[in-house]
């Protein structure tokens, strides 16, 4: 395996795979535990007459993490819902130019979200009402996820530009 | 303002950008440059809009549907519906509609229904003489019933965006969903007669009993979801969670059709699908909030009042708008952006907001199989390898049948609200 990691590119690839495996593990376990938690809450309420009072609040936070961290994987696979039929029907040159421009808009949106999140979260010094979880920690999922999406799209742009360099002249 | 909320989104949408990026970029321009509001609103909206108890049902319903598809429950449902309808003319076509309706009662996802039911029934439909155009179009259109029949992810999103009860929306969707299925069933019955399709098979009580026994556990899921919600035992979110656990127990431990490795694969796929749909919620909520602050719904209501439009004309205009939007945009995005704007307009015209939620869902369900951008069309094209013109030919009469259903649902509120009033 070590022989495969020759250059920095190889190391980056291995690290990237590791990060995505960790994200999938975290989110997969999160979803399965959420199923158990909501069932336990329903059981507790009807059978034991003792619902888990923090269940609903925690499930809401788990969902926020599922959505934003899950979106990093969606970004990596280019799987976001879009209306791409018009761009698909364009000439390859125009299509690539529009794709690159689209990626730049995506990067600008990510940068804005990260910038405003850092400024806003630093003022959060309160805890969730029932479970008592620190809100600034819970909110970090947004800058972290959009930061990862930013890196994914930067890598895609570099790949696109490199492929353009290598492309044979028309 | 018009540039930020109308022209810019259209340009970015045409460029093929992800819908959430389109909404975020446009909302950011409106927020920072036009309205000059604090940008901290972005953080609190992105977090707070997803942190919603009703939305937790979305990953659960997606997960339950995926577990049941992978675990062979859809196959058992098809066998059951076929055994009941087997003796009739057009039985396989009717089974397609019936199985899509039954599958919709556990899945809530339209493209998943086309892929799951279509993968099983398409070869048999062709073998029994259904032309390529009729078979593929029927599968693409039947899949759309899944988002009308509760549980429906589209209705959950409407409930969240318009602040209406998801339980009432689910109850309201039952009769309109069944009406749509009935009209499509009638269409396929008469098409089978016209084409002279004579299908074999006979109706036997013994066979129905055998198949029912074989798929008994599979039928438990719709019973838990629908029975639990309608009898008020569970909230829609709890019903979705219990359905996940039940589906896992049935497919992994009882039927043993789903290995633990496959269960893990289905879990990660469900998270992927959830993120794909719900990432739009944050951006759409921000956009809708800005439009409300800018007074867009009030301006629309004032415009309708000056035009002196009667309620039925308002509904006609809204229906045409939704059909047009449904042809180019997926239901989730359309509902999240338009529901907060259109709900005040139709309520001001005298319509019930739950009724409107069902109307909106039916409209966008039709958009799922309406050319040129209906998502089910592309799923059908990919799964059945059929040329688009052939598919379009088969879809035309089915779109008309569904428009008839939409007209009845829109102008006969009783159909939606009778059960809501009875069960509330």
Coordinates of C-alpha atoms in Angstrom, one line a residue:
Chain A
X1 CA 0.0 0.0 0.0
X2 CA 2.8 2.4 0.9
X3 CA 4.3 2.0 -2.6
X4 CA 1.0 3.3 -4.0
X5 CA 1.4 6.6 -2.0
X6 CA 4.3 7.9 -4.0
X7 CA 3.6 11.6 -4.3
X8 CA 1.5 14.1 -2.5
X9 CA -1.3 13.5 -4.9
X10 CA -1.5 9.8 -3.8
X11 CA -1.6 10.9 -0.1
X12 CA -4.3 13.4 -0.7
X13 CA -6.4 10.8 -2.4
X14 CA -5.9 8.3 0.4
X15 CA -6.8 11.0 3.0
X16 CA -9.8 12.1 0.9
X17 CA -11.1 8.5 0.8
X18 CA -10.6 8.2 4.6
X19 CA -12.5 11.4 5.3
X20 CA -15.4 10.3 3.2
X21 CA -15.4 6.8 4.8
X22 CA -15.5 8.5 8.2
X23 CA -18.3 10.8 7.2
X24 CA -20.4 7.9 5.8
X25 CA -19.8 5.9 9.0
X26 CA -20.8 8.8 11.2
X27 CA -23.9 9.6 9.3
X28 CA -24.9 5.9 8.8
X29 CA -24.7 5.3 12.5
X30 CA -26.5 8.6 13.1
X31 CA -29.5 7.5 10.9
X32 CA -29.7 4.0 12.5
X33 CA -29.5 5.4 16.0
X34 CA -32.2 8.0 15.1
X35 CA -34.5 5.2 14.1
X36 CA -33.9 3.4 17.4
X37 CA -34.4 6.7 19.3
X38 CA -37.7 7.6 17.8
X39 CA -39.0 4.1 18.3
X40 CA -37.8 4.1 21.9
X41 CA -39.5 7.4 22.4
X42 CA -42.8 6.1 21.1
X43 CA -42.5 3.0 23.2
X44 CA -41.6 5.0 26.3
X45 CA -44.6 7.3 25.8
X46 CA -47.2 4.6 25.2
X47 CA -46.0 1.6 27.2
X48 CA -43.8 3.1 30.0
X49 CA -45.6 6.5 30.1
X50 CA -42.1 8.0 30.2
X51 CA -41.1 9.6 26.9
X52 CA -37.5 10.5 26.3
X53 CA -37.9 14.3 26.6
X54 CA -34.7 15.2 24.7
X55 CA -35.4 12.9 21.8
X56 CA -37.2 15.4 19.4
X57 CA -34.6 18.0 20.0
X58 CA -31.6 15.7 19.4
X59 CA -33.3 14.1 16.3
X60 CA -33.6 17.6 14.8
X61 CA -29.9 18.3 15.3
X62 CA -29.0 14.8 13.8
X63 CA -31.0 15.7 10.7
X64 CA -29.1 19.0 10.3
X65 CA -25.8 17.1 10.4
X66 CA -27.1 14.3 8.0
X67 CA -28.2 16.9 5.5
X68 CA -25.1 19.2 5.4
X69 CA -22.4 16.6 5.8
X70 CA -24.3 14.3 3.4
X71 CA -24.3 17.1 0.9
X72 CA -20.5 16.9 0.8
X73 CA -20.8 13.4 -0.7
X74 CA -23.5 14.6 -3.1
X75 CA -21.2 17.5 -4.2
X76 CA -18.3 15.0 -4.8
X77 CA -20.5 12.9 -7.0
X78 CA -22.0 15.9 -8.9
X79 CA -25.4 14.7 -7.7
X80 CA -27.1 17.9 -6.7
X81 CA -30.6 18.4 -8.2
X82 CA -30.3 20.8 -11.1
X83 CA -31.8 21.6 -14.5
X84 CA -28.9 20.6 -16.8
X85 CA -30.6 19.7 -20.0
X86 CA -29.9 23.0 -21.6
X87 CA -26.1 22.8 -20.8
X88 CA -26.1 19.2 -22.0
X89 CA -27.3 20.2 -25.4
X90 CA -24.5 22.8 -25.9
X91 CA -21.2 22.4 -27.8
X92 CA -18.4 20.8 -25.6
X93 CA -16.4 24.1 -25.5
X94 CA -19.4 26.2 -24.3
X95 CA -20.4 23.5 -21.9
X96 CA -17.0 23.4 -20.2
X97 CA -16.9 27.2 -20.0
X98 CA -20.4 27.2 -18.3
X99 CA -19.4 24.4 -16.0
X100 CA -16.3 26.3 -14.9
X101 CA -18.4 29.5 -14.4
X102 CA -21.0 27.4 -12.4
X103 CA -18.3 26.0 -10.2
X104 CA -17.0 29.5 -9.5
X105 CA -20.5 30.6 -8.5
X106 CA -20.7 27.5 -6.3
X107 CA -17.3 28.5 -4.7
X108 CA -18.5 32.0 -4.1
X109 CA -21.6 30.7 -2.3
X110 CA -19.6 28.4 -0.1
X111 CA -17.1 31.2 0.8
X112 CA -20.0 33.5 1.7
X113 CA -21.6 30.8 3.9
X114 CA -18.3 30.0 5.7
X115 CA -17.5 33.7 6.2
X116 CA -20.9 34.6 7.7
X117 CA -21.0 31.3 9.8
X118 CA -17.7 32.0 11.5
X119 CA -18.8 35.6 12.3
X120 CA -22.2 34.4 13.6
X121 CA -21.3 31.2 15.5
X122 CA -18.6 33.0 17.5
X123 CA -21.4 34.9 19.3
X124 CA -23.3 31.7 20.2
X125 CA -22.7 31.1 23.8
X126 CA -26.0 29.3 24.8
X127 CA -27.1 25.8 25.1
X128 CA -30.1 23.9 23.6
X129 CA -33.2 24.1 25.8
X130 CA -33.8 20.4 26.7
X131 CA -30.7 18.4 26.0
X132 CA -28.3 21.2 27.1
X133 CA -26.1 20.8 24.0
X134 CA -23.7 23.7 23.1
X135 CA -25.2 25.4 20.1
X136 CA -21.9 26.8 18.8
X137 CA -20.6 23.2 18.4
X138 CA -23.8 22.1 16.7
X139 CA -23.8 25.0 14.3
X140 CA -20.2 24.2 13.2
X141 CA -21.6 21.6 10.8
X142 CA -22.4 24.4 8.4
X143 CA -19.0 26.0 8.0
X144 CA -17.3 22.5 8.1
X145 CA -19.6 21.0 5.4
X146 CA -19.4 24.0 3.1
X147 CA -15.6 24.1 3.7
X148 CA -15.4 20.5 2.5
X149 CA -17.7 21.2 -0.4
X150 CA -15.4 24.2 -1.3
X151 CA -12.3 21.9 -1.3
X152 CA -14.2 19.3 -3.4
X153 CA -15.1 21.9 -6.0
X154 CA -11.6 23.5 -6.1
X155 CA -10.2 20.0 -6.8
X156 CA -12.8 19.6 -9.6
X157 CA -11.8 22.9 -11.1
X158 CA -8.1 22.0 -11.1
X159 CA -8.9 18.7 -12.7
X160 CA -11.0 20.5 -15.4
X161 CA -8.2 23.0 -16.1
X162 CA -5.5 20.2 -16.2
X163 CA -7.7 18.2 -18.6
X164 CA -8.0 21.3 -20.8
X165 CA -4.2 21.6 -21.0
X166 CA -3.8 18.0 -22.0
X167 CA -6.7 18.1 -24.6
X168 CA -5.4 17.8 -28.2
X169 CA -5.8 21.0 -30.3
X170 CA -9.1 21.1 -32.2
Chain B
X1 CA -35.2 43.3 -6.4
X2 CA -36.8 41.8 -9.6
X3 CA -33.2 41.1 -10.8
X4 CA -32.3 39.2 -7.6
X5 CA -35.4 37.1 -7.3
X6 CA -36.5 36.5 -10.9
X7 CA -33.9 37.2 -13.5
X8 CA -30.8 36.0 -11.7
X9 CA -32.3 32.6 -10.6
X10 CA -33.5 32.0 -14.2
X11 CA -30.0 32.7 -15.6
X12 CA -28.3 30.5 -13.0
X13 CA -30.9 27.7 -13.5
X14 CA -30.3 27.8 -17.2
X15 CA -26.5 27.5 -16.5
X16 CA -27.2 24.1 -15.0
X17 CA -26.2 25.1 -11.4
X18 CA -27.5 23.1 -8.5
X19 CA -30.9 24.4 -7.4
X20 CA -29.7 25.1 -3.9
X21 CA -26.8 27.2 -5.3
X22 CA -29.2 29.1 -7.5
X23 CA -31.4 29.9 -4.5
X24 CA -28.5 30.7 -2.2
X25 CA -26.8 33.0 -4.7
X26 CA -30.0 34.9 -5.5
X27 CA -31.0 35.2 -1.9
X28 CA -27.5 36.4 -1.0
X29 CA -27.7 39.1 -3.7
X30 CA -31.2 40.2 -2.4
X31 CA -30.1 40.1 1.2
X32 CA -26.8 41.9 1.0
X33 CA -27.2 44.4 -1.9
X34 CA -31.0 45.0 -2.3
X35 CA -32.4 44.6 1.2
X36 CA -29.2 45.3 3.1
X37 CA -30.1 43.0 6.0
X38 CA -27.6 41.3 8.4
X39 CA -26.0 38.2 6.8
X40 CA -26.3 36.3 10.1
X41 CA -29.8 35.5 8.9
X42 CA -28.2 33.0 6.5
X43 CA -26.7 30.9 9.4
X44 CA -29.8 30.8 11.5
X45 CA -32.0 30.0 8.5
X46 CA -29.8 27.3 7.1
X47 CA -29.7 25.6 10.5
X48 CA -33.2 26.4 11.8
X49 CA -35.1 25.4 8.6
X50 CA -33.7 21.8 8.7
X51 CA -34.0 21.5 12.5
X52 CA -37.7 20.7 12.1
X53 CA -39.5 17.8 13.7
X54 CA -41.7 17.2 10.6
X55 CA -38.7 17.0 8.3
X56 CA -37.2 14.1 10.2
X57 CA -39.8 12.0 8.5
X58 CA -38.1 12.5 5.2
X59 CA -35.0 10.4 5.7
X60 CA -37.1 7.8 7.6
X61 CA -39.6 7.4 4.7
X62 CA -36.7 7.3 2.2
X63 CA -34.9 4.7 4.3
X64 CA -38.0 2.5 4.9
X65 CA -38.8 2.6 1.1
X66 CA -35.2 1.6 0.2
X67 CA -35.1 -1.2 2.8
X68 CA -38.3 -2.6 1.4
X69 CA -37.3 -2.3 -2.2
X70 CA -33.9 -4.0 -1.6
X71 CA -35.5 -6.6 0.7
X72 CA -37.9 -7.8 -2.0
X73 CA -41.2 -6.4 -0.5
X74 CA -42.1 -4.6 -3.7
X75 CA -42.0 -8.0 -5.5
X76 CA -44.4 -9.5 -2.9
X77 CA -46.7 -6.5 -3.4
X78 CA -46.8 -7.0 -7.2
X79 CA -47.6 -10.7 -6.7
X80 CA -50.5 -9.8 -4.4
X81 CA -52.0 -7.2 -6.6
X82 CA -51.6 -9.5 -9.7
X83 CA -53.4 -12.3 -7.9
X84 CA -56.3 -10.0 -7.1
X85 CA -56.6 -8.5 -10.6
X86 CA -55.4 -11.5 -12.5
X87 CA -58.7 -12.5 -14.1
X88 CA -59.5 -9.1 -15.6
X89 CA -58.8 -7.7 -19.1
X90 CA -55.8 -5.4 -18.9
X91 CA -54.8 -7.1 -15.6
X92 CA -51.1 -6.5 -16.0
X93 CA -51.6 -2.8 -16.8
X94 CA -54.0 -2.5 -13.9
X95 CA -51.4 -4.3 -11.7
X96 CA -48.9 -1.6 -12.7
X97 CA -51.2 1.1 -11.4
X98 CA -52.3 -0.9 -8.4
X99 CA -48.7 -1.9 -7.4
X100 CA -47.4 1.7 -7.9
X101 CA -50.3 2.9 -5.6
X102 CA -49.4 0.2 -3.0
X103 CA -45.7 0.9 -3.3
X104 CA -46.4 4.6 -3.0
X105 CA -48.1 3.9 0.3
X106 CA -44.7 2.8 1.7
X107 CA -42.2 4.7 -0.3
X108 CA -43.3 8.2 -1.1
X109 CA -40.7 8.6 -3.9
X110 CA -41.8 8.7 -7.5
X111 CA -38.6 7.8 -9.4
X112 CA -37.9 5.0 -6.9
X113 CA -41.4 3.6 -7.7
X114 CA -40.8 3.7 -11.5
X115 CA -37.5 1.9 -11.1
X116 CA -38.8 -0.7 -8.6
X117 CA -42.2 -1.5 -10.1
X118 CA -41.0 -1.0 -13.7
X119 CA -38.0 -3.3 -13.3
X120 CA -40.4 -6.1 -12.4
X121 CA -43.3 -5.5 -14.7
X122 CA -41.9 -4.0 -17.9
X123 CA -40.7 -7.4 -19.5
X124 CA -44.1 -9.0 -18.7
X125 CA -46.1 -6.0 -20.1
X126 CA -44.2 -6.3 -23.4
X127 CA -44.6 -10.1 -23.5
X128 CA -48.4 -9.8 -23.1
X129 CA -48.6 -7.4 -26.1
X130 CA -48.5 -3.9 -24.6
X131 CA -46.8 -1.7 -27.1
X132 CA -43.5 -0.1 -26.0
X133 CA -45.0 3.4 -25.8
X134 CA -48.0 2.3 -23.7
X135 CA -45.9 0.1 -21.3
X136 CA -43.2 2.7 -20.6
X137 CA -45.5 5.6 -20.4
X138 CA -47.8 3.8 -18.0
X139 CA -44.9 3.0 -15.7
X140 CA -43.6 6.5 -15.7
X141 CA -47.1 8.0 -15.0
X142 CA -48.0 5.4 -12.4
X143 CA -44.9 6.2 -10.5
X144 CA -46.2 9.7 -10.0
X145 CA -49.1 8.4 -7.9
X146 CA -46.5 7.6 -5.2
X147 CA -46.1 11.3 -4.3
X148 CA -49.9 11.8 -4.1
X149 CA -50.6 8.7 -2.0
X150 CA -49.5 9.2 1.6
X151 CA -46.9 9.1 2.9
X152 CA -45.6 11.7 0.5
X153 CA -42.3 13.5 0.9
X154 CA -43.8 16.3 -1.3
X155 CA -46.6 16.8 1.3
X156 CA -44.2 16.8 4.2
X157 CA -42.3 19.6 2.5
X158 CA -45.5 21.5 1.8
X159 CA -46.5 21.1 5.5
X160 CA -43.1 22.5 6.5
X161 CA -43.0 25.4 4.0
X162 CA -46.7 26.4 4.4
X163 CA -46.8 25.6 8.2
X164 CA -49.7 23.1 7.8
X165 CA -50.4 19.8 9.5
X166 CA -48.6 17.0 7.8
X167 CA -51.2 14.5 9.3
X168 CA -54.1 16.4 7.7
X169 CA -52.2 16.6 4.4
X170 CA -51.7 12.8 4.4
X171 CA -55.4 12.2 5.2
X172 CA -56.4 14.7 2.5
X173 CA -54.3 12.9 -0.1
X174 CA -56.0 9.5 0.2
X175 CA -59.1 10.0 -1.9
X176 CA -57.4 12.2 -4.6
X177 CA -54.6 9.6 -4.9
X178 CA -57.2 6.8 -5.2
X179 CA -59.2 8.9 -7.8
X180 CA -56.1 9.3 -9.9
X181 CA -55.3 5.6 -9.7
X182 CA -58.9 4.8 -10.6
X183 CA -59.0 7.1 -13.7
X184 CA -55.6 5.6 -14.8
X185 CA -57.0 2.1 -14.2
X186 CA -60.0 2.9 -16.4
X187 CA -57.8 4.3 -19.1
X188 CA -55.6 1.2 -19.2
X189 CA -58.7 -1.1 -19.1
X190 CA -60.1 0.5 -22.2
X191 CA -56.7 0.7 -23.9
X192 CA -56.3 -3.0 -23.4
X193 CA -59.7 -3.6 -25.0
X194 CA -58.9 -1.3 -27.9
X195 CA -55.6 -3.1 -28.5
X196 CA -57.2 -6.5 -28.2
X197 CA -54.9 -7.6 -25.4
X198 CA -56.2 -10.8 -24.0
X199 CA -54.4 -11.8 -20.9
X200 CA -54.4 -15.3 -19.4
X201 CA -54.7 -16.2 -15.8
X202 CA -57.7 -16.7 -13.7
X203 CA -59.1 -15.4 -10.5
X204 CA -58.8 -17.9 -7.7
X205 CA -59.5 -17.3 -4.0
X206 CA -57.0 -20.0 -3.0
X207 CA -54.2 -18.3 -4.9
X208 CA -55.1 -14.9 -3.3
X209 CA -55.0 -16.6 0.1
X210 CA -51.6 -18.2 -0.6
X211 CA -50.0 -14.9 -1.9
X212 CA -51.5 -12.9 0.9
X213 CA -50.0 -15.3 3.4
X214 CA -46.6 -15.1 1.6
X215 CA -46.7 -11.3 1.7
X216 CA -48.5 -10.8 5.0
X217 CA -45.5 -9.3 6.8
X218 CA -45.0 -6.9 3.8
X219 CA -48.5 -5.6 4.2
X220 CA -47.8 -4.7 7.8
X221 CA -45.8 -1.6 6.7
X222 CA -48.6 0.4 5.0
X223 CA -50.8 -0.7 8.0
X224 CA -48.3 0.8 10.5
X225 CA -47.8 4.0 8.5
X226 CA -51.3 4.7 7.5
X227 CA -53.2 3.1 10.4
X228 CA -50.8 4.7 12.9
X229 CA -51.1 8.2 11.4
X230 CA -54.9 8.1 10.7
X231 CA -55.9 6.7 14.1
X232 CA -53.7 9.4 15.7
X233 CA -51.4 6.7 17.4
X234 CA -48.2 8.1 15.8
X235 CA -47.2 11.4 14.4
X236 CA -46.1 11.1 10.7
X237 CA -42.4 11.3 11.9
X238 CA -42.9 8.5 14.5
X239 CA -44.8 6.3 12.0
X240 CA -41.9 6.7 9.6
X241 CA -39.3 5.7 12.2
X242 CA -41.4 2.7 13.4
X243 CA -41.8 1.7 9.7
X244 CA -38.0 1.7 9.3
X245 CA -37.5 -0.6 12.3
X246 CA -40.4 -2.9 11.1
X247 CA -39.0 -3.0 7.6
X248 CA -35.5 -3.9 8.9
X249 CA -36.9 -6.7 11.1
X250 CA -39.1 -8.1 8.3
X251 CA -36.5 -8.0 5.5
X252 CA -33.4 -8.9 7.6
X253 CA -34.7 -11.3 10.3
X254 CA -38.0 -12.8 8.9
X255 CA -37.7 -12.9 5.1
X256 CA -33.8 -12.9 5.2
X257 CA -33.8 -11.2 1.8
X258 CA -31.5 -8.4 3.0
X259 CA -28.0 -9.0 4.3
X260 CA -26.4 -6.7 6.9
X261 CA -23.9 -5.5 4.2
X262 CA -26.9 -4.6 1.9
X263 CA -28.6 -2.9 4.9
X264 CA -25.5 -0.7 5.4
X265 CA -25.4 0.1 1.7
X266 CA -29.1 1.1 1.8
X267 CA -28.5 3.2 4.9
X268 CA -25.7 5.3 3.2
X269 CA -27.8 5.6 0.0
X270 CA -30.7 6.9 2.0
X271 CA -28.6 9.6 3.6
X272 CA -27.3 10.6 0.1
X273 CA -30.9 10.9 -1.2
X274 CA -31.9 12.8 1.9
X275 CA -29.1 15.3 1.6
X276 CA -29.9 15.7 -2.2
X277 CA -33.5 16.8 -1.4
X278 CA -33.2 18.6 1.9
X279 CA -30.1 20.7 1.1
X280 CA -32.6 22.8 -0.9
X281 CA -34.8 23.4 2.2
X282 CA -32.4 25.9 3.8
X283 CA -31.8 28.0 0.7
X284 CA -35.5 27.9 -0.4
X285 CA -36.6 28.9 3.1
X286 CA -34.2 31.9 3.0
X287 CA -35.5 32.9 -0.4
X288 CA -39.1 32.5 0.7
X289 CA -38.5 34.5 3.9
X290 CA -37.0 37.4 1.8
X291 CA -39.9 37.3 -0.6
X292 CA -42.3 37.5 2.3
X293 CA -40.4 40.4 3.9
X294 CA -40.4 42.2 0.5
X295 CA -44.2 41.7 0.5
X296 CA -44.5 39.6 -2.7
X297 CA -47.5 37.5 -1.6
X298 CA -49.3 40.7 -0.5
X299 CA -48.6 42.3 -3.8
X300 CA -50.0 39.3 -5.6
X301 CA -53.2 39.3 -3.5
X302 CA -53.6 43.0 -4.2
X303 CA -53.1 42.4 -7.9
X304 CA -55.8 39.7 -7.9
X305 CA -58.2 42.0 -6.1
X306 CA -57.7 44.8 -8.6
X307 CA -58.2 42.3 -11.5
X308 CA -61.5 41.1 -9.8
X309 CA -60.7 37.5 -10.5
X310 CA -63.2 34.9 -9.2
X311 CA -61.9 32.1 -7.0
X312 CA -62.1 29.5 -9.8
X313 CA -60.1 31.7 -12.1
X314 CA -57.4 32.2 -9.4
X315 CA -57.2 28.4 -9.0
X316 CA -57.0 28.0 -12.8
X317 CA -54.1 30.5 -13.0
X318 CA -52.3 28.9 -10.1
X319 CA -52.8 25.4 -11.6
X320 CA -51.4 26.5 -15.0
X321 CA -48.4 28.1 -13.2
X322 CA -47.8 25.0 -11.2
X323 CA -48.0 22.7 -14.2
X324 CA -45.6 24.9 -16.1
X325 CA -43.2 25.0 -13.1
X326 CA -43.6 21.2 -12.6
X327 CA -42.4 20.6 -16.2
X328 CA -39.0 22.2 -15.5
X329 CA -38.4 21.9 -11.7
X330 CA -38.5 19.0 -9.3
X331 CA -41.5 18.9 -6.9
X332 CA -39.3 19.5 -3.7
X333 CA -37.8 22.7 -5.0
X334 CA -41.0 24.0 -6.5
X335 CA -43.0 23.4 -3.3
X336 CA -40.3 24.9 -1.0
X337 CA -40.1 28.1 -3.1
X338 CA -43.7 28.5 -4.2
X339 CA -45.8 27.2 -1.3
X340 CA -45.1 30.2 1.1
X341 CA -45.9 32.7 -1.8
X342 CA -49.0 30.9 -3.3
X343 CA -50.7 29.7 -0.1
X344 CA -51.7 33.3 1.1
X345 CA -53.0 34.0 -2.5
X346 CA -55.3 30.9 -2.7
X347 CA -56.4 31.2 0.9
X348 CA -57.4 34.8 0.2
X349 CA -59.4 33.5 -2.7
X350 CA -61.3 31.2 -0.2
X351 CA -59.5 27.9 -0.6
X352 CA -58.5 25.6 2.3
X353 CA -54.7 25.4 2.8
X354 CA -54.8 21.6 3.2
X355 CA -56.8 21.3 0.0
X356 CA -54.3 23.5 -1.8
X357 CA -51.4 21.3 -0.5
X358 CA -53.0 18.3 -2.2
X359 CA -53.7 20.3 -5.4
X360 CA -50.1 21.5 -5.5
X361 CA -48.8 17.9 -5.0
X362 CA -51.1 16.6 -7.8
X363 CA -49.9 19.3 -10.1
X364 CA -46.2 18.6 -9.5
X365 CA -46.9 14.9 -9.7
X366 CA -48.1 15.5 -13.3
X367 CA -44.9 17.5 -13.9
X368 CA -42.9 14.4 -13.0
X369 CA -43.9 12.7 -16.3
X370 CA -44.6 15.7 -18.5
X371 CA -42.0 16.5 -21.2
X372 CA -39.5 17.9 -21.5
X373 CA -38.0 17.7 -18.0
X374 CA -40.2 15.3 -16.0
X375 CA -37.8 13.2 -13.8
X376 CA -39.8 10.0 -14.3
X377 CA -39.3 10.3 -18.1
X378 CA -35.5 10.1 -17.6
X379 CA -35.8 7.3 -15.1
X380 CA -38.0 5.4 -17.6
X381 CA -35.7 6.1 -20.5
X382 CA -32.7 4.9 -18.5
X383 CA -34.3 1.8 -17.0
X384 CA -36.3 0.6 -20.1
X385 CA -33.9 1.9 -22.9
X386 CA -36.7 3.5 -24.8
X387 CA -36.4 6.4 -27.3
X388 CA -37.9 9.6 -26.0
X389 CA -40.4 10.2 -28.9
X390 CA -41.9 6.7 -28.3
X391 CA -42.3 7.5 -24.6
X392 CA -43.8 11.0 -25.4
X393 CA -46.4 9.3 -27.6
X394 CA -47.6 7.0 -24.9
X395 CA -47.6 9.8 -22.3
X396 CA -49.9 12.2 -24.1
X397 CA -53.2 10.4 -23.2
X398 CA -52.0 9.7 -19.6
X399 CA -51.3 13.4 -19.1
X400 CA -54.9 14.2 -20.2
X401 CA -56.3 11.6 -17.8
X402 CA -54.3 13.1 -15.0
X403 CA -55.4 16.6 -15.9
X404 CA -59.0 15.4 -15.6
X405 CA -58.2 14.1 -12.1
X406 CA -56.5 17.4 -11.2
X407 CA -59.6 19.4 -12.4
X408 CA -61.9 17.2 -10.2
X409 CA -59.6 17.5 -7.2
X410 CA -59.3 21.3 -7.6
X411 CA -62.9 22.1 -8.0
X412 CA -64.4 19.5 -5.7
X413 CA -62.9 20.3 -2.3
X414 CA -65.1 17.6 -0.6
X415 CA -62.9 14.9 -2.1
X416 CA -59.9 16.2 -0.2
X417 CA -61.5 17.6 3.0
X418 CA -64.2 15.0 3.8
X419 CA -61.7 12.5 5.4
X420 CA -59.8 15.4 7.0
X421 CA -63.0 16.7 8.7
X422 CA -64.1 13.1 9.6
X423 CA -60.7 12.1 11.2
X424 CA -59.7 15.4 12.8

